[in-house]
């Protein structure tokens, strides 16, 4: 897969899954516009960008900080990217927040935050991407493998990620005439700050779907791999 000369915007690209994707795309020759959310992510984002630019001298790597929980914040990011790059070929949205808590204990503020970060941001990122990605380009959203099974304690996380799958499916139909593919990937738990907690005995505190890969009640048609390459799990565009 050669991405030489193409430009990829990765939201949440300064760490975790976004940083991994950035590393892979840099190796394939893509220019990178990497977004990070706040000052707490700045150092990891700057370290990543400097390392990629040094290792792959023929690519351009730019960093952008911003809160993407408002349409205005998303628009500002895309405006900044447009000012730095001649075109936008690929947008990958990895923005997300995990909350493990029983439904009965979730506050209204936590509910609002989860849906702002996981749902609202994805909606407006998809909207701006649809407006700005060149014909023949690609838009990729991240959802979660937990959409294919039920896991106790992740009600707000699963619920706030579920709309993203439907945004993706609908947008894929709307952009077919432009040759823009719109897809979702559903990664499972990763060894990063989203999921890591203080050490517990192996197997405890891990939802059944993570330990046994596919519980008996899981519908095979909705089966989502626990670890999936960024180019897999296509949304049906028929």
Tab-separated table of N, CA and C in Angstrom, residues 22-144:
chain	number	residue	atom	x	y	z
A	22	UNK	N	-0.588	6.765	12.486
A	22	UNK	CA	0.320	7.771	11.932
A	22	UNK	C	1.662	7.151	11.573
A	23	UNK	N	2.163	6.291	12.435
A	23	UNK	CA	3.448	5.632	12.187
A	23	UNK	C	3.379	4.754	10.944
A	24	UNK	N	2.292	4.007	10.802
A	24	UNK	CA	2.124	3.133	9.639
A	24	UNK	C	1.967	3.938	8.350
A	25	UNK	N	1.200	5.012	8.403
A	25	UNK	CA	0.969	5.816	7.207
A	25	UNK	C	2.217	6.592	6.805
A	26	UNK	N	2.990	7.033	7.773
A	26	UNK	CA	4.246	7.716	7.458
A	26	UNK	C	5.186	6.781	6.712
A	27	UNK	N	5.218	5.529	7.133
A	27	UNK	CA	6.076	4.540	6.480
A	27	UNK	C	5.655	4.298	5.036
A	28	UNK	N	4.383	4.576	4.727
A	28	UNK	CA	3.880	4.405	3.358
A	28	UNK	C	3.958	5.689	2.547
A	29	UNK	N	4.510	6.752	3.143
A	29	UNK	CA	4.764	7.974	2.390
A	29	UNK	C	3.715	9.058	2.475
A	30	UNK	N	2.738	8.910	3.362
A	30	UNK	CA	1.680	9.919	3.464
A	30	UNK	C	2.137	11.125	4.270
A	31	UNK	N	1.777	12.325	3.798
A	31	UNK	CA	1.908	13.522	4.627
A	31	UNK	C	0.874	13.421	5.745
A	32	UNK	N	1.175	14.005	6.902
A	32	UNK	CA	0.318	13.818	8.064
A	32	UNK	C	-0.090	15.131	8.714
A	33	UNK	N	-1.378	15.264	8.958
A	33	UNK	CA	-1.919	16.335	9.793
A	33	UNK	C	-2.430	15.650	11.053
A	34	UNK	N	-1.741	15.850	12.159
A	34	UNK	CA	-2.042	15.120	13.386
A	34	UNK	C	-2.697	16.036	14.413
A	35	UNK	N	-3.888	15.689	14.811
A	35	UNK	CA	-4.612	16.462	15.824
A	35	UNK	C	-4.419	15.835	17.201
A	36	UNK	N	-4.298	16.689	18.209
A	36	UNK	CA	-4.340	16.223	19.597
A	36	UNK	C	-5.257	17.156	20.368
A	37	UNK	N	-5.790	16.678	21.484
A	37	UNK	CA	-6.868	17.407	22.148
A	37	UNK	C	-6.419	18.528	23.067
A	38	UNK	N	-5.472	18.255	23.951
A	38	UNK	CA	-5.179	19.222	25.009
A	38	UNK	C	-3.696	19.270	25.334
A	39	UNK	N	-3.355	20.159	26.253
A	39	UNK	CA	-1.957	20.330	26.648
A	39	UNK	C	-1.366	19.051	27.221
A	40	UNK	N	-2.201	18.224	27.826
A	40	UNK	CA	-1.697	16.978	28.407
A	40	UNK	C	-1.194	16.009	27.343
A	41	UNK	N	-1.650	16.180	26.108
A	41	UNK	CA	-1.223	15.316	24.998
A	41	UNK	C	-0.112	15.942	24.166
A	42	UNK	N	0.239	17.179	24.475
A	42	UNK	CA	1.169	17.914	23.623
A	42	UNK	C	2.530	17.227	23.507
A	43	UNK	N	3.095	16.821	24.631
A	43	UNK	CA	4.447	16.265	24.596
A	43	UNK	C	4.519	14.995	23.763
A	44	UNK	N	3.555	14.091	23.964
A	44	UNK	CA	3.571	12.850	23.186
A	44	UNK	C	3.364	13.135	21.708
A	45	UNK	N	2.513	14.112	21.385
A	45	UNK	CA	2.273	14.463	19.984
A	45	UNK	C	3.517	15.068	19.347
A	46	UNK	N	4.178	15.953	20.066
A	46	UNK	CA	5.391	16.584	19.534
A	46	UNK	C	6.510	15.568	19.348
A	47	UNK	N	6.647	14.652	20.296
A	47	UNK	CA	7.667	13.606	20.177
A	47	UNK	C	7.398	12.726	18.967
A	48	UNK	N	6.133	12.348	18.789
A	48	UNK	CA	5.750	11.523	17.644
A	48	UNK	C	6.037	12.240	16.338
A	49	UNK	N	5.598	13.487	16.224
A	49	UNK	CA	5.773	14.240	14.980
A	49	UNK	C	7.241	14.423	14.636
A	50	UNK	N	8.047	14.757	15.640
A	50	UNK	CA	9.478	14.952	15.399
A	50	UNK	C	10.135	13.655	14.948
A	51	UNK	N	9.758	12.554	15.567
A	51	UNK	CA	10.335	11.267	15.198
A	51	UNK	C	9.970	10.848	13.791
A	52	UNK	N	8.715	11.052	13.407
A	52	UNK	CA	8.280	10.672	12.063
A	52	UNK	C	8.912	11.553	10.997
A	53	UNK	N	9.007	12.848	11.273
A	53	UNK	CA	9.618	13.764	10.308
A	53	UNK	C	11.093	13.453	10.118
A	54	UNK	N	11.755	13.063	11.207
A	54	UNK	CA	13.176	12.734	11.128
A	54	UNK	C	13.406	11.429	10.375
A	55	UNK	N	12.566	10.451	10.628
A	55	UNK	CA	12.731	9.136	10.001
A	55	UNK	C	12.311	9.139	8.538
A	56	UNK	N	11.292	9.929	8.226
A	56	UNK	CA	10.766	9.966	6.857
A	56	UNK	C	10.884	11.403	6.350
A	57	UNK	N	12.053	11.760	5.893
A	57	UNK	CA	12.347	13.143	5.533
A	57	UNK	C	11.570	13.688	4.359
A	58	UNK	N	10.932	12.815	3.590
A	58	UNK	CA	10.209	13.271	2.403
A	58	UNK	C	8.740	13.560	2.682
A	59	UNK	N	8.308	13.430	3.934
A	59	UNK	CA	6.909	13.717	4.237
A	59	UNK	C	6.795	14.962	5.115
A	60	UNK	N	5.645	15.587	5.042
A	60	UNK	CA	5.346	16.767	5.856
A	60	UNK	C	4.458	16.337	7.015
A	61	UNK	N	4.835	16.735	8.228
A	61	UNK	CA	4.064	16.390	9.422
A	61	UNK	C	3.732	17.674	10.174
A	62	UNK	N	2.446	17.921	10.382
A	62	UNK	CA	2.008	19.113	11.104
A	62	UNK	C	1.095	18.711	12.261
A	63	UNK	N	1.200	19.477	13.360
A	63	UNK	CA	0.387	19.229	14.545
A	63	UNK	C	-0.682	20.305	14.714
A	64	UNK	N	-1.836	19.892	15.243
A	64	UNK	CA	-2.945	20.813	15.486
A	64	UNK	C	-3.611	20.443	16.808
A	65	UNK	N	-3.763	21.420	17.674
A	65	UNK	CA	-4.429	21.188	18.951
A	65	UNK	C	-5.837	21.756	18.896
A	66	UNK	N	-6.801	21.049	19.479
A	66	UNK	CA	-8.149	21.594	19.488
A	66	UNK	C	-9.162	20.692	20.153
A	67	UNK	N	-10.186	21.308	20.735
A	67	UNK	CA	-11.331	20.602	21.297
A	67	UNK	C	-12.337	20.381	20.171
A	68	UNK	N	-12.645	19.127	19.881
A	68	UNK	CA	-13.512	18.804	18.747
A	68	UNK	C	-14.935	18.468	19.163
A	69	UNK	N	-15.342	18.896	20.359
A	69	UNK	CA	-16.701	18.612	20.810
A	69	UNK	C	-17.698	19.693	20.395
A	70	UNK	N	-17.288	20.568	19.493
A	70	UNK	CA	-18.209	21.555	18.920
A	70	UNK	C	-17.973	21.632	17.422
A	71	UNK	N	-19.014	21.999	16.684
A	71	UNK	CA	-18.874	22.144	15.235
A	71	UNK	C	-17.837	23.203	14.901
A	72	UNK	N	-17.803	24.271	15.694
A	72	UNK	CA	-16.825	25.329	15.453
A	72	UNK	C	-15.401	24.855	15.624
A	73	UNK	N	-15.161	24.042	16.644
A	73	UNK	CA	-13.821	23.509	16.864
A	73	UNK	C	-13.376	22.598	15.737
A	74	UNK	N	-14.302	21.787	15.232
A	74	UNK	CA	-13.982	20.896	14.115
A	74	UNK	C	-13.689	21.706	12.858
A	75	UNK	N	-14.520	22.717	12.589
A	75	UNK	CA	-14.299	23.558	11.415
A	75	UNK	C	-12.969	24.279	11.466
A	76	UNK	N	-12.600	24.739	12.645
A	76	UNK	CA	-11.318	25.430	12.815
A	76	UNK	C	-10.153	24.503	12.496
A	77	UNK	N	-10.242	23.247	12.923
A	77	UNK	CA	-9.191	22.274	12.618
A	77	UNK	C	-9.057	22.077	11.113
A	78	UNK	N	-10.162	21.848	10.435
A	78	UNK	CA	-10.110	21.600	8.992
A	78	UNK	C	-9.632	22.836	8.230
A	79	UNK	N	-9.983	24.017	8.710
A	79	UNK	CA	-9.483	25.244	8.083
A	79	UNK	C	-7.964	25.322	8.193
A	80	UNK	N	-7.438	24.986	9.365
A	80	UNK	CA	-5.990	25.038	9.579
A	80	UNK	C	-5.265	24.032	8.696
A	81	UNK	N	-5.842	22.841	8.567
A	81	UNK	CA	-5.234	21.819	7.711
A	81	UNK	C	-5.257	22.276	6.253
A	82	UNK	N	-6.361	22.875	5.824
A	82	UNK	CA	-6.472	23.357	4.442
A	82	UNK	C	-5.455	24.444	4.135
A	83	UNK	N	-5.087	25.224	5.157
A	83	UNK	CA	-4.098	26.286	4.954
A	83	UNK	C	-2.687	25.733	4.800
A	84	UNK	N	-2.447	24.529	5.320
A	84	UNK	CA	-1.103	23.944	5.297
A	84	UNK	C	-0.887	22.915	4.198
A	85	UNK	N	-1.966	22.323	3.700
A	85	UNK	CA	-1.846	21.262	2.698
A	85	UNK	C	-2.713	21.596	1.486
A	86	UNK	N	-2.219	21.234	0.314
A	86	UNK	CA	-2.923	21.563	-0.929
A	86	UNK	C	-4.225	20.792	-1.083
A	87	UNK	N	-4.269	19.565	-0.560
A	87	UNK	CA	-5.476	18.747	-0.677
A	87	UNK	C	-5.555	17.807	0.513
A	88	UNK	N	-6.717	17.222	0.696
A	88	UNK	CA	-6.937	16.269	1.783
A	88	UNK	C	-7.485	14.986	1.183
A	89	UNK	N	-6.741	13.900	1.355
A	89	UNK	CA	-7.100	12.631	0.725
A	89	UNK	C	-7.787	11.655	1.669
A	90	UNK	N	-7.359	11.656	2.926
A	90	UNK	CA	-7.846	10.666	3.886
A	90	UNK	C	-8.091	11.349	5.227
A	91	UNK	N	-9.217	11.040	5.845
A	91	UNK	CA	-9.486	11.488	7.216
A	91	UNK	C	-9.763	10.255	8.067
A	92	UNK	N	-9.032	10.129	9.161
A	92	UNK	CA	-9.217	9.015	10.088
A	92	UNK	C	-9.541	9.591	11.460
A	93	UNK	N	-10.703	9.260	11.967
A	93	UNK	CA	-11.143	9.780	13.259
A	93	UNK	C	-10.939	8.733	14.347
A	94	UNK	N	-10.013	8.992	15.265
A	94	UNK	CA	-9.778	8.063	16.374
A	94	UNK	C	-10.147	8.676	17.724
A	95	UNK	N	-10.810	9.825	17.704
A	95	UNK	CA	-11.187	10.480	18.959
A	95	UNK	C	-12.138	9.576	19.744
A	96	UNK	N	-11.885	9.424	21.034
A	96	UNK	CA	-12.770	8.587	21.839
A	96	UNK	C	-12.454	8.667	23.318
A	97	UNK	N	-13.441	8.301	24.114
A	97	UNK	CA	-13.288	8.277	25.567
A	97	UNK	C	-14.016	7.055	26.107
A	98	UNK	N	-13.372	6.353	27.033
A	98	UNK	CA	-13.962	5.162	27.641
A	98	UNK	C	-14.386	5.475	29.070
A	99	UNK	N	-15.572	5.026	29.432
A	99	UNK	CA	-16.039	5.108	30.817
A	99	UNK	C	-16.570	3.739	31.208
A	100	UNK	N	-15.967	3.137	32.235
A	100	UNK	CA	-16.483	1.873	32.758
A	100	UNK	C	-17.155	2.157	34.091
A	101	UNK	N	-18.488	2.080	34.077
A	101	UNK	CA	-19.257	2.434	35.261
A	101	UNK	C	-20.671	1.882	35.101
A	102	UNK	N	-21.266	1.354	36.152
A	102	UNK	CA	-22.650	0.883	36.040
A	102	UNK	C	-23.585	2.017	35.625
A	103	UNK	N	-24.587	1.690	34.840
A	103	UNK	CA	-25.520	2.705	34.360
A	103	UNK	C	-26.147	3.475	35.522
A	104	UNK	N	-26.428	2.789	36.612
A	104	UNK	CA	-27.082	3.427	37.755
A	104	UNK	C	-26.219	4.469	38.440
A	105	UNK	N	-24.923	4.501	38.129
A	105	UNK	CA	-24.014	5.437	38.785
A	105	UNK	C	-23.533	6.560	37.866
A	106	UNK	N	-23.957	6.559	36.619
A	106	UNK	CA	-23.488	7.554	35.654
A	106	UNK	C	-24.252	8.863	35.833
A	107	UNK	N	-23.502	9.950	35.978
A	107	UNK	CA	-24.119	11.262	36.168
A	107	UNK	C	-24.517	11.873	34.826
A	108	UNK	N	-25.338	12.900	34.887
A	108	UNK	CA	-25.726	13.598	33.661
A	108	UNK	C	-24.514	14.225	32.988
A	109	UNK	N	-23.602	14.757	33.778
A	109	UNK	CA	-22.397	15.358	33.205
A	109	UNK	C	-21.550	14.316	32.490
A	110	UNK	N	-21.413	13.133	33.088
A	110	UNK	CA	-20.650	12.060	32.440
A	110	UNK	C	-21.332	11.616	31.150
A	111	UNK	N	-22.647	11.516	31.178
A	111	UNK	CA	-23.396	11.163	29.973
A	111	UNK	C	-23.139	12.188	28.867
A	112	UNK	N	-23.288	13.455	29.198
A	112	UNK	CA	-23.088	14.515	28.206
A	112	UNK	C	-21.669	14.501	27.652
A	113	UNK	N	-20.689	14.278	28.523
A	113	UNK	CA	-19.294	14.252	28.081
A	113	UNK	C	-19.038	13.089	27.136
A	114	UNK	N	-19.539	11.907	27.478
A	114	UNK	CA	-19.320	10.731	26.638
A	114	UNK	C	-19.920	10.922	25.247
A	115	UNK	N	-21.122	11.470	25.182
A	115	UNK	CA	-21.755	11.650	23.877
A	115	UNK	C	-21.138	12.812	23.101
A	116	UNK	N	-20.633	13.810	23.805
A	116	UNK	CA	-19.947	14.911	23.117
A	116	UNK	C	-18.650	14.426	22.484
A	117	UNK	N	-17.881	13.638	23.230
A	117	UNK	CA	-16.583	13.163	22.736
A	117	UNK	C	-16.746	12.067	21.689
A	118	UNK	N	-17.598	11.090	21.959
A	118	UNK	CA	-17.681	9.918	21.091
A	118	UNK	C	-18.660	10.062	19.930
A	119	UNK	N	-19.758	10.779	20.127
A	119	UNK	CA	-20.787	10.888	19.083
A	119	UNK	C	-20.764	12.226	18.351
A	120	UNK	N	-20.892	13.304	19.106
A	120	UNK	CA	-20.992	14.626	18.485
A	120	UNK	C	-19.748	14.959	17.680
A	121	UNK	N	-18.573	14.705	18.241
A	121	UNK	CA	-17.342	15.009	17.508
A	121	UNK	C	-17.271	14.205	16.219
A	122	UNK	N	-17.653	12.923	16.276
A	122	UNK	CA	-17.612	12.076	15.081
A	122	UNK	C	-18.563	12.583	14.007
A	123	UNK	N	-19.728	13.079	14.418
A	123	UNK	CA	-20.700	13.604	13.450
A	123	UNK	C	-20.116	14.780	12.683
A	124	UNK	N	-19.552	15.741	13.408
A	124	UNK	CA	-19.068	16.944	12.737
A	124	UNK	C	-17.718	16.735	12.047
A	125	UNK	N	-16.909	15.800	12.542
A	125	UNK	CA	-15.695	15.426	11.808
A	125	UNK	C	-16.089	14.794	10.476
A	126	UNK	N	-17.077	13.908	10.509
A	126	UNK	CA	-17.554	13.278	9.272
A	126	UNK	C	-18.125	14.322	8.319
A	127	UNK	N	-18.845	15.289	8.863
A	127	UNK	CA	-19.434	16.339	8.036
A	127	UNK	C	-18.367	17.160	7.320
A	128	UNK	N	-17.378	17.617	8.066
A	128	UNK	CA	-16.308	18.414	7.451
A	128	UNK	C	-15.482	17.573	6.485
A	129	UNK	N	-15.238	16.330	6.850
A	129	UNK	CA	-14.488	15.449	5.950
A	129	UNK	C	-15.236	15.269	4.635
A	130	UNK	N	-16.554	15.102	4.712
A	130	UNK	CA	-17.367	14.930	3.505
A	130	UNK	C	-17.297	16.155	2.606
A	131	UNK	N	-17.169	17.317	3.203
A	131	UNK	CA	-17.091	18.560	2.437
A	131	UNK	C	-15.718	18.778	1.816
A	132	UNK	N	-14.677	18.250	2.455
A	132	UNK	CA	-13.319	18.655	2.081
A	132	UNK	C	-12.436	17.569	1.485
A	133	UNK	N	-12.721	16.317	1.752
A	133	UNK	CA	-11.903	15.253	1.163
A	133	UNK	C	-12.120	15.238	-0.343
A	134	UNK	N	-11.037	15.106	-1.078
A	134	UNK	CA	-11.138	15.132	-2.538
A	134	UNK	C	-11.900	13.910	-3.042
A	135	UNK	N	-12.440	14.011	-4.247
A	135	UNK	CA	-13.117	12.873	-4.856
A	135	UNK	C	-12.169	11.683	-4.935
A	136	UNK	N	-12.683	10.512	-4.602
A	136	UNK	CA	-11.855	9.313	-4.588
A	136	UNK	C	-11.123	9.103	-3.275
A	137	UNK	N	-11.354	9.985	-2.312
A	137	UNK	CA	-10.667	9.876	-1.029
A	137	UNK	C	-11.330	8.895	-0.078
A	138	UNK	N	-10.892	8.938	1.185
A	138	UNK	CA	-11.377	7.975	2.173
A	138	UNK	C	-11.647	8.662	3.509
A	139	UNK	N	-12.724	8.227	4.151
A	139	UNK	CA	-13.071	8.671	5.499
A	139	UNK	C	-13.237	7.422	6.356
A	140	UNK	N	-12.545	7.391	7.485
A	140	UNK	CA	-12.580	6.210	8.355
A	140	UNK	C	-12.873	6.649	9.785
A	141	UNK	N	-13.916	6.080	10.365
A	141	UNK	CA	-14.245	6.313	11.767
A	141	UNK	C	-13.888	5.086	12.596
A	142	UNK	N	-13.568	5.290	13.860
A	142	UNK	CA	-13.359	4.157	14.760
A	142	UNK	C	-14.572	4.014	15.664
A	143	UNK	N	-15.054	2.784	15.765
A	143	UNK	CA	-16.121	2.468	16.702
A	143	UNK	C	-15.537	1.540	17.770
A	144	UNK	N	-16.159	0.439	18.063
A	144	UNK	CA	-15.624	-0.481	19.064
A	144	UNK	C	-16.169	-1.879	18.838
